[in-house]
Amino acid sequence: MPIKSWLVALLLLVLSAGAHAAVSEGRLHQLRNFPSTQVGPRNVSVWLPPGYDPDGEPYAVLYMHDGQNLFDPGSGYGGKEWGIDEVAAKLIAEGSMRPTIVVGIWN
């Protein structure tokens, strides 16, 4: 399946710019006011799993709503986060889940 050009653009943007946020596993990139032709600009969080290699095997991509709640209690509703980075890293490490990039679109 061909990779969508917007996904390639998003990953290039993540790898070259964007604020980096602290997470317990992997790397988190925050893109502010990411443009869209369908809706107004939104913040987007992109989590790269531990050991992410852009030149390695293709990664699965999981798109999640409520991106502000996924990784950081500072941006999460009620000061809580869902711990997606910890859960995904654990599942990847134990072989229950293939290495996956998580894209969180903020509401």
Short mmCIF file of C-alpha atoms in Angstrom, two decimals:
data_model
loop_
_atom_site.label_atom_id
_atom_site.label_comp_id
_atom_site.label_asym_id
_atom_site.label_seq_id
_atom_site.Cartn_x
_atom_site.Cartn_y
_atom_site.Cartn_z
CA MET A 1 0.00 0.00 0.00
CA PRO A 2 1.53 3.36 -0.98
CA ILE A 3 2.28 5.80 1.81
CA LYS A 4 0.08 8.89 1.70
CA SER A 5 2.05 12.03 0.85
CA TRP A 6 0.63 13.87 3.86
CA LEU A 7 1.91 11.11 6.17
CA VAL A 8 5.39 11.42 4.69
CA ALA A 9 5.21 15.20 5.13
CA LEU A 10 4.06 14.77 8.75
CA LEU A 11 6.90 12.39 9.58
CA LEU A 12 9.47 14.64 7.92
CA LEU A 13 8.14 17.58 9.89
CA VAL A 14 8.27 15.58 13.12
CA LEU A 15 11.84 14.47 12.52
CA SER A 16 13.05 17.95 11.61
CA ALA A 17 11.05 20.28 13.85
CA GLY A 18 8.41 20.47 16.51
CA ALA A 19 8.78 20.65 20.24
CA HIS A 20 10.00 17.57 22.02
CA ALA A 21 8.17 16.55 25.16
CA ALA A 22 9.36 14.20 27.87
CA VAL A 23 7.86 10.71 27.94
CA SER A 24 8.97 7.66 29.87
CA GLU A 25 9.42 5.54 26.71
CA GLY A 26 10.19 6.50 23.11
CA ARG A 27 10.13 10.08 21.80
CA LEU A 28 7.23 12.51 21.67
CA HIS A 29 7.00 15.37 19.19
CA GLN A 30 4.42 18.13 19.54
CA LEU A 31 3.28 19.93 16.41
CA ARG A 32 1.38 23.13 17.11
CA ASN A 33 -1.44 24.28 14.81
CA PHE A 34 -0.88 21.56 12.20
CA PRO A 35 -2.77 22.70 9.06
CA SER A 36 -5.56 20.77 7.35
CA THR A 37 -7.76 21.38 4.34
CA GLN A 38 -10.68 19.69 6.15
CA VAL A 39 -10.75 21.40 9.57
CA GLY A 40 -9.04 24.26 11.36
CA PRO A 41 -5.41 23.82 12.46
CA ARG A 42 -4.99 21.43 15.38
CA ASN A 43 -2.20 20.40 17.66
CA VAL A 44 -0.85 16.95 16.88
CA SER A 45 1.27 14.73 19.12
CA VAL A 46 3.45 12.09 17.42
CA TRP A 47 4.98 9.33 19.54
CA LEU A 48 7.88 7.33 18.11
CA PRO A 49 8.52 3.97 19.80
CA PRO A 50 11.79 3.11 21.55
CA GLY A 51 14.47 2.29 18.99
CA TYR A 52 12.62 4.08 16.18
CA ASP A 53 14.66 3.86 12.98
CA PRO A 54 13.38 5.90 10.02
CA ASP A 55 15.51 3.75 7.70
CA GLY A 56 14.28 0.44 9.12
CA GLU A 57 11.20 -1.66 8.47
CA PRO A 58 7.89 0.16 7.96
CA TYR A 59 5.97 0.99 11.13
CA ALA A 60 2.31 0.62 11.83
CA VAL A 61 0.54 3.93 12.60
CA LEU A 62 -2.22 4.25 15.19
CA TYR A 63 -4.32 7.42 14.97
CA MET A 64 -6.06 8.47 18.19
CA HIS A 65 -8.52 11.21 19.06
CA ASP A 66 -8.14 13.42 22.14
CA GLY A 67 -4.38 13.66 21.60
CA GLN A 68 -4.01 16.09 24.50
CA ASN A 69 -4.88 13.22 26.89
CA LEU A 70 -2.56 10.52 25.57
CA PHE A 71 0.91 11.26 26.93
CA ASP A 72 1.17 14.29 29.20
CA PRO A 73 -0.77 15.05 32.39
CA GLY A 74 0.04 18.74 31.86
CA SER A 75 -2.20 18.86 28.79
CA GLY A 76 -4.61 16.07 29.74
CA TYR A 77 -8.14 16.67 30.94
CA GLY A 78 -8.18 16.95 34.73
CA GLY A 79 -4.37 16.75 34.87
CA LYS A 80 -4.33 13.07 33.92
CA GLU A 81 -2.90 11.20 30.95
CA TRP A 82 -3.88 7.87 29.44
CA GLY A 83 -0.32 6.45 29.49
CA ILE A 84 -0.31 5.42 25.84
CA ASP A 85 3.50 5.64 25.61
CA GLU A 86 4.00 3.30 28.58
CA VAL A 87 1.40 0.78 27.40
CA ALA A 88 2.56 0.74 23.78
CA ALA A 89 6.23 0.43 24.76
CA LYS A 90 5.41 -2.48 27.09
CA LEU A 91 3.37 -4.31 24.44
CA ILE A 92 6.09 -3.75 21.82
CA ALA A 93 8.83 -4.98 24.20
CA GLU A 94 6.94 -8.18 25.01
CA GLY A 95 6.15 -8.84 21.34
CA SER A 96 2.38 -8.44 21.72
CA MET A 97 2.33 -5.44 19.38
CA ARG A 98 4.47 -4.57 16.38
CA PRO A 99 6.46 -1.32 16.59
CA THR A 100 3.90 1.43 16.07
CA ILE A 101 3.90 5.20 15.69
CA VAL A 102 1.05 6.85 17.58
CA VAL A 103 -0.45 10.06 16.16
CA GLY A 104 -2.72 11.91 18.58
CA ILE A 105 -4.97 14.59 17.09
CA TRP A 106 -6.06 17.09 19.71
CA ASN A 107 -9.72 18.08 19.94
#
